[in-house]
CSV table of C-alpha atoms and ligand atoms in Angstrom, one decimal:
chain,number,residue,atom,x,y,z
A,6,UNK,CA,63.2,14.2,-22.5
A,7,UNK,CA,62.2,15.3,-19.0
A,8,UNK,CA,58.3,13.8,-18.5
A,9,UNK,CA,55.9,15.3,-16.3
A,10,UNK,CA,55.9,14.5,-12.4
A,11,UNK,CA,52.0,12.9,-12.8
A,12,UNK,CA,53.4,10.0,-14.6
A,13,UNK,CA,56.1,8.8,-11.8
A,14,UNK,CA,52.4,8.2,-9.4
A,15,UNK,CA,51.3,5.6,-12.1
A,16,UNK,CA,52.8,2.2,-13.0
A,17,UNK,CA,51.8,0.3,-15.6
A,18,UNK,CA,48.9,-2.1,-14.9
A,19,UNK,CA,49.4,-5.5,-13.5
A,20,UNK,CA,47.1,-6.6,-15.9
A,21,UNK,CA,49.2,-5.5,-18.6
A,22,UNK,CA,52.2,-7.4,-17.4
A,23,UNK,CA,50.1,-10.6,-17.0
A,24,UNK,CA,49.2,-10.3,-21.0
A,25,UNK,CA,52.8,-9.8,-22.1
A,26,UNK,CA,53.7,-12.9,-19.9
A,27,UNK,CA,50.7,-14.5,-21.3
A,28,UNK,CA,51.9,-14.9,-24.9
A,29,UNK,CA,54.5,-17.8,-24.3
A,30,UNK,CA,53.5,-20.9,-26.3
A,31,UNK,CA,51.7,-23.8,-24.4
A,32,UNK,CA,50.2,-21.1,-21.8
A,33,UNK,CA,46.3,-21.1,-20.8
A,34,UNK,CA,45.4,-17.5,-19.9
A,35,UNK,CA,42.7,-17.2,-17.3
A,36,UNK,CA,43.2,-13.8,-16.6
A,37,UNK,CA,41.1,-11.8,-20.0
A,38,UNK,CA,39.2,-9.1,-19.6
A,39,UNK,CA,36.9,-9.2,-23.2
A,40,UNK,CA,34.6,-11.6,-23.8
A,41,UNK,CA,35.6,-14.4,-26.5
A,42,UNK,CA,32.5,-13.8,-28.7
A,43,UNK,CA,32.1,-12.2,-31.6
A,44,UNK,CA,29.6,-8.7,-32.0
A,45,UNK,CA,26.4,-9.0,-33.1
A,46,UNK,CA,25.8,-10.1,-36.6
A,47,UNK,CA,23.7,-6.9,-36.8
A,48,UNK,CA,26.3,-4.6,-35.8
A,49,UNK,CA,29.1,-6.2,-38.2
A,50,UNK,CA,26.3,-5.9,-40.9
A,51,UNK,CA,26.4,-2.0,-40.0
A,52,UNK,CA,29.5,-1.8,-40.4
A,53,UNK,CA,29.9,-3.0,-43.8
A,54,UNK,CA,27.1,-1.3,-45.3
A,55,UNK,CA,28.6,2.0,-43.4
A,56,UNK,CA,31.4,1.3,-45.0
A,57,UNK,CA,30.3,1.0,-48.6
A,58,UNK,CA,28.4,4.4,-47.6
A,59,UNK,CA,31.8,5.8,-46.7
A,60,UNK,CA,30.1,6.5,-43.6
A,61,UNK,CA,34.0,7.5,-42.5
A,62,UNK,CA,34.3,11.3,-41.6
A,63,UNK,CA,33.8,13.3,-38.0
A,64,UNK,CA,30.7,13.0,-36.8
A,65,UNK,CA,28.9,15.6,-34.0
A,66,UNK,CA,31.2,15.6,-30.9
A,67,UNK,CA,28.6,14.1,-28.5
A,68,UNK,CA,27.7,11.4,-31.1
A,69,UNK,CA,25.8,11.0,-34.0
A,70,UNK,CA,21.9,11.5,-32.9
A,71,UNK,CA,20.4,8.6,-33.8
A,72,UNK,CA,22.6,6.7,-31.4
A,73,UNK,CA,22.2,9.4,-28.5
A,74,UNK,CA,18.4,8.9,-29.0
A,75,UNK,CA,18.7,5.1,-29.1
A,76,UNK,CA,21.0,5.8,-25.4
A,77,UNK,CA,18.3,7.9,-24.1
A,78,UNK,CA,15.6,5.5,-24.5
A,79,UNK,CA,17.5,2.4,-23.0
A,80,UNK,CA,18.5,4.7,-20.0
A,81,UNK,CA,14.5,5.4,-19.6
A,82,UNK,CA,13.0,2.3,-19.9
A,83,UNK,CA,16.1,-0.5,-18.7
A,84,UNK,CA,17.8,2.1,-15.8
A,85,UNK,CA,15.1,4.5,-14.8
A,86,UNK,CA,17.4,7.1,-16.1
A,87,UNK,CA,15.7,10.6,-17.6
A,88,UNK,CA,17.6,11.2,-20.0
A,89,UNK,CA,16.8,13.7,-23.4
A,90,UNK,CA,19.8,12.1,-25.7
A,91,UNK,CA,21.3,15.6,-25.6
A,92,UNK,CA,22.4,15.1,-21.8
A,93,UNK,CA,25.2,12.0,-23.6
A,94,UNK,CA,28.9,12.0,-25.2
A,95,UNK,CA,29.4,9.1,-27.1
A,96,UNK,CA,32.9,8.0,-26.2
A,97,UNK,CA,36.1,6.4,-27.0
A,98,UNK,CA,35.1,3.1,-24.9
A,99,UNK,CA,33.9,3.7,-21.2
A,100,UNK,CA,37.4,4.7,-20.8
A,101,UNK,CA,37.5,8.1,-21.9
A,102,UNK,CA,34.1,8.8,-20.6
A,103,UNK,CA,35.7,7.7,-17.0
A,104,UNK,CA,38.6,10.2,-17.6
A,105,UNK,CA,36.2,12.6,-18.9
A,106,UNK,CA,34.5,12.5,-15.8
A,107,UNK,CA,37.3,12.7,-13.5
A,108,UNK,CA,39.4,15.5,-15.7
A,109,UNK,CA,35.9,17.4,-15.1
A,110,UNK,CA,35.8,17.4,-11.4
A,111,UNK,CA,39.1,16.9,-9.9
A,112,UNK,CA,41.7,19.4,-9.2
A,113,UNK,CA,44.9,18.7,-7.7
A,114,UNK,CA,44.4,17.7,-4.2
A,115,UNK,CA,41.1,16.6,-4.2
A,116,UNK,CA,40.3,13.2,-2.4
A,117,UNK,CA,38.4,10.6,-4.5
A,118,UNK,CA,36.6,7.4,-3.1
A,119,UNK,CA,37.6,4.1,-5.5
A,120,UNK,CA,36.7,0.7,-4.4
A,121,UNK,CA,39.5,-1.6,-3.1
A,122,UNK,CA,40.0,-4.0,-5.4
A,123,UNK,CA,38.7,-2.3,-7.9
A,124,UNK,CA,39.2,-2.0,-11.6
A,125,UNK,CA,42.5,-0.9,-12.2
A,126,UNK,CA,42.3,2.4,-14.2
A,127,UNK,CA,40.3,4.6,-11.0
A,128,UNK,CA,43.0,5.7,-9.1
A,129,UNK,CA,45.8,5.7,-12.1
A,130,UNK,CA,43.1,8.4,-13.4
A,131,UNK,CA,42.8,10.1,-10.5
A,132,UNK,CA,46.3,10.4,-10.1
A,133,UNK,CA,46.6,12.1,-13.8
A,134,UNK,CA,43.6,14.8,-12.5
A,135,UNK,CA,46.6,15.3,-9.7
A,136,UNK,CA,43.7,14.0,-7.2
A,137,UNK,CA,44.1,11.3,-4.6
A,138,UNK,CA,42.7,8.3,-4.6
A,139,UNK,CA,41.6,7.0,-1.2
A,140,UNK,CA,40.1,3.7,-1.4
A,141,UNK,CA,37.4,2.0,0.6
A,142,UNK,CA,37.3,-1.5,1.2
A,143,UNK,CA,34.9,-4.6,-1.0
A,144,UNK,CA,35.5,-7.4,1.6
A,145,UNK,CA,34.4,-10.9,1.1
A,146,UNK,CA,32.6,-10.8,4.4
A,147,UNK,CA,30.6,-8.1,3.1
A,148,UNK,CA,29.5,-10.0,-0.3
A,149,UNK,CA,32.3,-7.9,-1.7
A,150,UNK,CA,29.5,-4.4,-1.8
A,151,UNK,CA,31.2,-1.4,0.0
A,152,UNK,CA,29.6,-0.8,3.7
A,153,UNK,CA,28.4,2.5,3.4
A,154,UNK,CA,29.9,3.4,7.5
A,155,UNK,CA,33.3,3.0,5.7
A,156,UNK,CA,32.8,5.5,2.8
A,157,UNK,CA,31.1,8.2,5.0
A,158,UNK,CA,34.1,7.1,7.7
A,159,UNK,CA,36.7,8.2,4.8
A,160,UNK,CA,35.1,11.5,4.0
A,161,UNK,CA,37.3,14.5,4.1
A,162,UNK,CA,36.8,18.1,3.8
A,163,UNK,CA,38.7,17.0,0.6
A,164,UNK,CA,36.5,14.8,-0.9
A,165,UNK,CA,34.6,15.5,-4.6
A,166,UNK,CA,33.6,11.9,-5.4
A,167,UNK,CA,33.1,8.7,-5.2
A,168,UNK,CA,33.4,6.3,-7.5
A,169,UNK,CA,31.5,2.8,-7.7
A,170,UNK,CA,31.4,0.1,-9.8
A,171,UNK,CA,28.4,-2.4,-9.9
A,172,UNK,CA,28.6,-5.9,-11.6
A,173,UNK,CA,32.0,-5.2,-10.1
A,174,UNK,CA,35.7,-5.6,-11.8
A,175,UNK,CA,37.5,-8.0,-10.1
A,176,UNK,CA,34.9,-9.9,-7.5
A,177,UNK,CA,31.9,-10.5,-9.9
A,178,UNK,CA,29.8,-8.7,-6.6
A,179,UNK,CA,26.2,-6.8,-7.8
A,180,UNK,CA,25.3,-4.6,-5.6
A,181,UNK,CA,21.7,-4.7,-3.7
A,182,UNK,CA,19.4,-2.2,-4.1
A,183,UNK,CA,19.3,-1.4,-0.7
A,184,UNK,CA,23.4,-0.4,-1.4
A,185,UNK,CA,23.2,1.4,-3.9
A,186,UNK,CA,20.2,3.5,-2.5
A,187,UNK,CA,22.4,4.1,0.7
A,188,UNK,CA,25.0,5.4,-0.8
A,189,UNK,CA,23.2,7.5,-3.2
A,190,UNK,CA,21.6,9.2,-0.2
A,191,UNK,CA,24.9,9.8,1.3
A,192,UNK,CA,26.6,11.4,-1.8
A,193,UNK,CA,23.3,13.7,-2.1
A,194,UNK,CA,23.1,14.5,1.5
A,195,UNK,CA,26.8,15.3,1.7
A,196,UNK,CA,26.6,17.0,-2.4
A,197,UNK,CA,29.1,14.8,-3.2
A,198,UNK,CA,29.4,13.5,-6.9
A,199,UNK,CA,28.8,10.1,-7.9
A,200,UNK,CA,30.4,8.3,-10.5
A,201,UNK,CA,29.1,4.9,-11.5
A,202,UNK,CA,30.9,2.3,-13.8
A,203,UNK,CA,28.0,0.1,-15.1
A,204,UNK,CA,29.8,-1.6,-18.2
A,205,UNK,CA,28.5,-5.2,-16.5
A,206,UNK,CA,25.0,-4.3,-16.1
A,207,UNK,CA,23.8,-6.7,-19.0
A,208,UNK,CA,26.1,-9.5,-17.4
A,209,UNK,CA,24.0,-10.9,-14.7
A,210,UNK,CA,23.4,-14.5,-13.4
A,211,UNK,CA,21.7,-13.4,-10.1
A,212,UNK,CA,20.1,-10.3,-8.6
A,213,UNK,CA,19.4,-7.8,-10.7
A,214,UNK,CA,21.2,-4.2,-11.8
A,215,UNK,CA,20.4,-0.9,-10.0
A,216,UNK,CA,21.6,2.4,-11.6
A,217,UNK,CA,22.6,5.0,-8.9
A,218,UNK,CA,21.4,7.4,-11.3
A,219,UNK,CA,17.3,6.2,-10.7
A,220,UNK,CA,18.4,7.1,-7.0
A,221,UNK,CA,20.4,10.3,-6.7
A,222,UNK,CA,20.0,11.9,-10.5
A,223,UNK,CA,23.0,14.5,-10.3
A,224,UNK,CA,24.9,10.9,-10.5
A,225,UNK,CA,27.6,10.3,-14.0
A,226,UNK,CA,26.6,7.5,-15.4
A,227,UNK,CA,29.4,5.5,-17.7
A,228,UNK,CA,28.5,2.3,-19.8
A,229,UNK,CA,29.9,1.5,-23.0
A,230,UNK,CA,29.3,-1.7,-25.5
A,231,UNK,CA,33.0,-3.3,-24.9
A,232,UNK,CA,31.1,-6.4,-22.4
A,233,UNK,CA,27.7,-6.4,-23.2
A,234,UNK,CA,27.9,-6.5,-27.3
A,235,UNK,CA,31.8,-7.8,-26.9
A,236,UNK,CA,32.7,-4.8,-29.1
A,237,UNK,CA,36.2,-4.0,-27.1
A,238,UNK,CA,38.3,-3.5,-30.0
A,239,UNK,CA,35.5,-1.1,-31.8
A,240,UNK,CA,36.2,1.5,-28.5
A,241,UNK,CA,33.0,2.4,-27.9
A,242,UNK,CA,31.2,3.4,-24.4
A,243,UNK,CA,28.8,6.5,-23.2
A,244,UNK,CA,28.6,9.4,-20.6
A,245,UNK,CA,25.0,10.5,-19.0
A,246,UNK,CA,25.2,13.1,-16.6
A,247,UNK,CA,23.1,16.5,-15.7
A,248,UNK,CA,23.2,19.2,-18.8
A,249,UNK,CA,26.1,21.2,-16.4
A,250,UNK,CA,27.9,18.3,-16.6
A,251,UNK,CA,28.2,17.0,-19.8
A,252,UNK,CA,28.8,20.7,-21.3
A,253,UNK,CA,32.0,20.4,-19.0
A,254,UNK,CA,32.9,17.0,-20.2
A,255,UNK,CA,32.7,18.1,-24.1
A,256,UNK,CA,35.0,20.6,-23.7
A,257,UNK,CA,37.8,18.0,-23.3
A,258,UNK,CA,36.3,15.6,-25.4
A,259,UNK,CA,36.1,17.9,-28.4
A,260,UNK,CA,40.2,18.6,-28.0
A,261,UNK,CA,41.0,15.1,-27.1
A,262,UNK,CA,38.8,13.0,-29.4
A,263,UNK,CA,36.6,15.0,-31.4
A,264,UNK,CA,34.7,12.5,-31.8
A,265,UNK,CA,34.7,8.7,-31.4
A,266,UNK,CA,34.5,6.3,-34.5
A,267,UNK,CA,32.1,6.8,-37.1
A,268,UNK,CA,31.2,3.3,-37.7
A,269,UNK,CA,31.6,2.5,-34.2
A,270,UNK,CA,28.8,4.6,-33.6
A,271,UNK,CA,26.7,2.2,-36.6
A,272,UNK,CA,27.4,-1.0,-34.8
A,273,UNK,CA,26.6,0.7,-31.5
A,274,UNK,CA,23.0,1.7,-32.9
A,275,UNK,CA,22.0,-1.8,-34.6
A,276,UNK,CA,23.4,-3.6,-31.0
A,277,UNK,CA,21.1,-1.1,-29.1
A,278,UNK,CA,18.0,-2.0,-31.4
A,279,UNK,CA,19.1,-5.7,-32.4
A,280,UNK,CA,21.4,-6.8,-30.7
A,281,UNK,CA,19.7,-8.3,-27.2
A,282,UNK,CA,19.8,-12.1,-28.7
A,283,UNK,CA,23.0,-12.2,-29.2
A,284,UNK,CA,23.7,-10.3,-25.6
A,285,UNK,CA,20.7,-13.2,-23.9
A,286,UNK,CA,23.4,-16.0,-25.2
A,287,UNK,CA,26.5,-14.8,-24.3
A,288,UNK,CA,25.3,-14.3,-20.6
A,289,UNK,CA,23.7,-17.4,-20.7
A,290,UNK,CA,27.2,-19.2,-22.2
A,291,UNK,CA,29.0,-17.7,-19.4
A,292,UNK,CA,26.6,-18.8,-16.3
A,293,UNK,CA,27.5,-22.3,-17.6
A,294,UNK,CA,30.9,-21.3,-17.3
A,295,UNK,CA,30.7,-19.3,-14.1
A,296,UNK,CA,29.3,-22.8,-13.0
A,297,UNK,CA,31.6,-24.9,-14.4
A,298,UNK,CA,34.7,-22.3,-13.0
A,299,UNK,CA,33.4,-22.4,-9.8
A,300,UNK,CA,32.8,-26.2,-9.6
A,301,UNK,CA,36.5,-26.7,-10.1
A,302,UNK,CA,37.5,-23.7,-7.6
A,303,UNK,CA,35.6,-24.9,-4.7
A,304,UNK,CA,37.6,-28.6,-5.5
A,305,UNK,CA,40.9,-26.8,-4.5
A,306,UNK,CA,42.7,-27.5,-1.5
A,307,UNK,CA,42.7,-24.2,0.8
A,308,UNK,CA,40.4,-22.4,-1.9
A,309,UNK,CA,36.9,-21.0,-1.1
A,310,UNK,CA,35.4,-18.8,-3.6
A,311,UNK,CA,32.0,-16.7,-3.6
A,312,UNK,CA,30.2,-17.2,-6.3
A,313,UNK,CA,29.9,-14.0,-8.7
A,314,UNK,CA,26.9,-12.6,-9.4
A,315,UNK,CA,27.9,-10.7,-12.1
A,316,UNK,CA,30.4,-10.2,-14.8
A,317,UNK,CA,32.6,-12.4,-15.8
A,318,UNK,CA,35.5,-12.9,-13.0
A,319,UNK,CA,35.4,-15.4,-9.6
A,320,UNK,CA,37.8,-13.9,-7.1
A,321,UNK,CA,39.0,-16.4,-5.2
A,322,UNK,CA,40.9,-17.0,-1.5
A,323,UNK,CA,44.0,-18.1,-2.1
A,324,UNK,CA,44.8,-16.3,1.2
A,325,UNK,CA,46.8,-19.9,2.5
A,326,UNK,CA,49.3,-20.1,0.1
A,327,UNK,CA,50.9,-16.6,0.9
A,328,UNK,CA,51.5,-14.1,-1.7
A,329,UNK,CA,48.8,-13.4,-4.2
A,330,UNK,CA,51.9,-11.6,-6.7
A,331,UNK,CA,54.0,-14.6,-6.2
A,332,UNK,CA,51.6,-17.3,-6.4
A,333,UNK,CA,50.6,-16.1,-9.5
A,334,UNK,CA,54.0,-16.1,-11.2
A,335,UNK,CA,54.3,-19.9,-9.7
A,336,UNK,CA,50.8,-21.1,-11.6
A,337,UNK,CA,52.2,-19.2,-14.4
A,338,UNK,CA,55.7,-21.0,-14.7
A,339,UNK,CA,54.9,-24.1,-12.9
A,340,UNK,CA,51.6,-24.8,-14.2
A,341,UNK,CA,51.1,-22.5,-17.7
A,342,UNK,CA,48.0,-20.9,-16.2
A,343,UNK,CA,47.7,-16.7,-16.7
A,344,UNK,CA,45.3,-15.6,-13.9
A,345,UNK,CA,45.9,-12.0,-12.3
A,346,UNK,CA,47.2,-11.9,-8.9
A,347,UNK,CA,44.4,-10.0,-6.7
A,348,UNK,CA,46.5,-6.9,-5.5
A,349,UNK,CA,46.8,-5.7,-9.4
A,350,UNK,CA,43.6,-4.3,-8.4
A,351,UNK,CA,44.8,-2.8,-4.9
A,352,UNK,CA,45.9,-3.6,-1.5
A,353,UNK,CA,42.6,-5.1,-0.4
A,354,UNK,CA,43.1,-8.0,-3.4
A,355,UNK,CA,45.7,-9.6,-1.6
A,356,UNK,CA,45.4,-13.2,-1.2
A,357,UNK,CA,43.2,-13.1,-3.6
A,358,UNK,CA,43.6,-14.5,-7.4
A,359,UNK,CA,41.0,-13.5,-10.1
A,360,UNK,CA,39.8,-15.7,-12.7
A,361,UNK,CA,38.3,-14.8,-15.8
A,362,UNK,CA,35.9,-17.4,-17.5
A,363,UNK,CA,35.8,-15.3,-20.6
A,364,UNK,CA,37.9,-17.8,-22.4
A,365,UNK,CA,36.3,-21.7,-23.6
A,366,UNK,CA,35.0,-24.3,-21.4
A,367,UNK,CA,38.0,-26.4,-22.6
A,368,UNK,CA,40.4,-23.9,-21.4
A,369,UNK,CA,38.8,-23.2,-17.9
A,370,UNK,CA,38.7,-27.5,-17.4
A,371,UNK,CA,42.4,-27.9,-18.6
A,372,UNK,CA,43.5,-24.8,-16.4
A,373,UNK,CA,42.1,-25.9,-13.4
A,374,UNK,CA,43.5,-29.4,-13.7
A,375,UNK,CA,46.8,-28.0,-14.1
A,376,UNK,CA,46.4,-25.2,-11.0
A,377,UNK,CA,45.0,-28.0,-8.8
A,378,UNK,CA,48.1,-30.9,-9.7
A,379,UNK,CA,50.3,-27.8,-8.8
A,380,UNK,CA,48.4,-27.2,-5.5
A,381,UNK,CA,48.4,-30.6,-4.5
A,382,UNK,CA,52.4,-31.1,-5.1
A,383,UNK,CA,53.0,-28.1,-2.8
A,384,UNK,CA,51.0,-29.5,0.1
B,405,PLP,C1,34.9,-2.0,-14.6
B,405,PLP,C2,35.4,-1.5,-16.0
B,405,PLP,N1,35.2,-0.3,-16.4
B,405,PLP,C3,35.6,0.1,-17.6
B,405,PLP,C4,36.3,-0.7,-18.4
B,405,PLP,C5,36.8,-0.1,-19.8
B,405,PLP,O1,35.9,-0.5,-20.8
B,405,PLP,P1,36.1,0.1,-22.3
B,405,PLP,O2,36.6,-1.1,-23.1
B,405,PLP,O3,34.6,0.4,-22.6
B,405,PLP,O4,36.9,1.2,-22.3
B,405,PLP,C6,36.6,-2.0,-18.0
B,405,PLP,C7,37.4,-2.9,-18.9
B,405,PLP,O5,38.0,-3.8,-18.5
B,405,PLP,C8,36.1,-2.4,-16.8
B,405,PLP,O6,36.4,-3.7,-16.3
């Protein structure tokens, strides 16, 4: 079979290649991206009485109402969002909505601006749109949040958007509102679109979420229920954007997806109305782990670490031990330990490990006792 060209630009993720690595017996994997909870007992209880409905056939393309309505109203009153219920897809995880986006806007050629790190699917998305990715830098010195100079810097005649990502994949950064108000301006001033990845908004141990959206309203929102409700395997996430927009975006969706899964959709709606409990101890499970994660971090020779604000990651400065790709394959065979080496999620991630406390608070003590007996042999 001869594939198509797009595919030689894309490689499969690091991320990927750390799971597969992951599975060898004895091994403590640091590196997951889902939280270790279950949903919330409201949304399995949808799901079974959805079920015994055979509640299983297509449902509208955007969505089934109820849960576009349920959406809407979150978007109003948490995000400052306007938002009808008719201006949302319901999506196959925040995933597809992200390719939705892109697929929408890019044509071959165009420049896109992705944060670097940043979560791995951007520019790999990008790519497949036959767009190029041009990243701009999240540096510790800055907090990891984007300096707005740098972005408007990188503009191009080429550029149709730029893409930002706050509670942030891999640092754990959340952006202040005094960011994300800057570079709202500059994407409205230079009628640029906006694309913001919010799927961490609910996962926050200090400061406090901003929408781009509230600030610059031609902005596509994506969020989904894969963190917040730890739903990842029930695939579901959501698209807001201006009318225009979203009538774009449904074209593709209704040939790619159809629609997403029916009793997703349930345990979506009873999360939205039932499920905040549930989401209030989870975040509160991981801050003791983000505490305890970063305790054990800062105890590391040659390691500091800012402490995430936000999701469920600590990025790390491994910068004195070389190699962020090799060192990781050394914790991994020397010590057991899965985390992701920091260039998985670009350039700017070297020297640079991330850590993901989604995973037990005995896991996270045993695998930092064996990373720091490794560290302290190699000194
Ligand atoms: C920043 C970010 N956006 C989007 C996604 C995709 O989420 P979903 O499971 O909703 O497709 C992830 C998953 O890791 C993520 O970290």
């Amino acid at each position: 079979m001869r594939f198509a060209k797009r595919l030689s630009y894309i490689d499969i993720s690091g991320i990927r290649k750390m799971f597969e690595l992951a599975k060898a017996e004895g091994v403590i994997n640091l590196a997951l991206g889902e939280p270790d909870f279950g949903i919330p007992p409201s949304a399995k209880q949808a799901i079974i009485s959805g079920l015994a409905q055979d509640f299983t056939h297509y449902t509208p393309n955007k969505g089934i109402e109820e849960l576009r309505s349920a959406i809407a109203e979150k978007l109003r009153k948490e995000n400052g969002i306007a938002s009808s219920g008719e201006d949302i897809i319901v999506t196959s995880g925040a995933s597809e909505a992200l390719h939705l986006a892109i697929l929408a806007l890019i044509e071959p050629g165009d420049e896109v601006l992705v944060p670097n790190p940043g979560f791995v699917s951007y520019s790999p998305l990008v790519r497949l749109a036959g767009g190029v990715p041009v990243s701009y830098e999240v540096a510790e010195s800055n907090a990891f949040e984007p300096r707005v100079e740098e972005i408007e810097e990188k503009l191009t005649k080429r550029t149709k958007l730029i893409i930002v990502n706050s509670p942030s994949n891999p640092t754990g950064a959340v952006f202040s509102r005094r960011t994300v108000k800057e570079i709202a301006k500059l994407a409205e001033s230079e009628g640029l679109a906006l694309l913001s990845d919010e799927v961490y908004e609910k996962i926050i141990y200090e400061g406090e979420h901003h929408s781009f959206a509230r600030y610059y309203p031609e902005t596509i929102t994506v969020n989904g229920f894969s963190k917040s409700y730890a739903m990842t395997g029930l695939r579901l996430g959501y698209v807001h954007a201006p009318s225009e927009a979203i009538e774009e975006m449904l074209k593709i969706h209704q040939y790619i997806q159809a629609s997403t899964v029916s009793l997703s959709q349930l345990a979506a709606l009873a999360a939205l109305e039932q499920g905040e409990e549930h989401v209030k101890e989870m975040v509160t499970r991981f801050k003791q782990r983000r505490d305890l994660i970063m305790k054990e971090l800062t105890g590391l020779p040659g390691v500091t670490c800012l402490s995430p604000r936000g999701a469920f990651y600590a990025f790390p400065n491994f910068s004195t031990y070389g190699s962020s790709q090799e060192l990781a394959m050394e914790l991994l065979r020397q010590a057991k330990v899965v985390v992701t080496p920091g260039t998985a999620f670009g350039s700017a991630g070297e020297g640079y490990l991330r850590f993901s406390f989604a995973t037990s608070e005995e896991n996270i003590i045993e695998g930092m006792r064996r990373i720091k007996h490794y560290l302290e042999a190699r000194q």
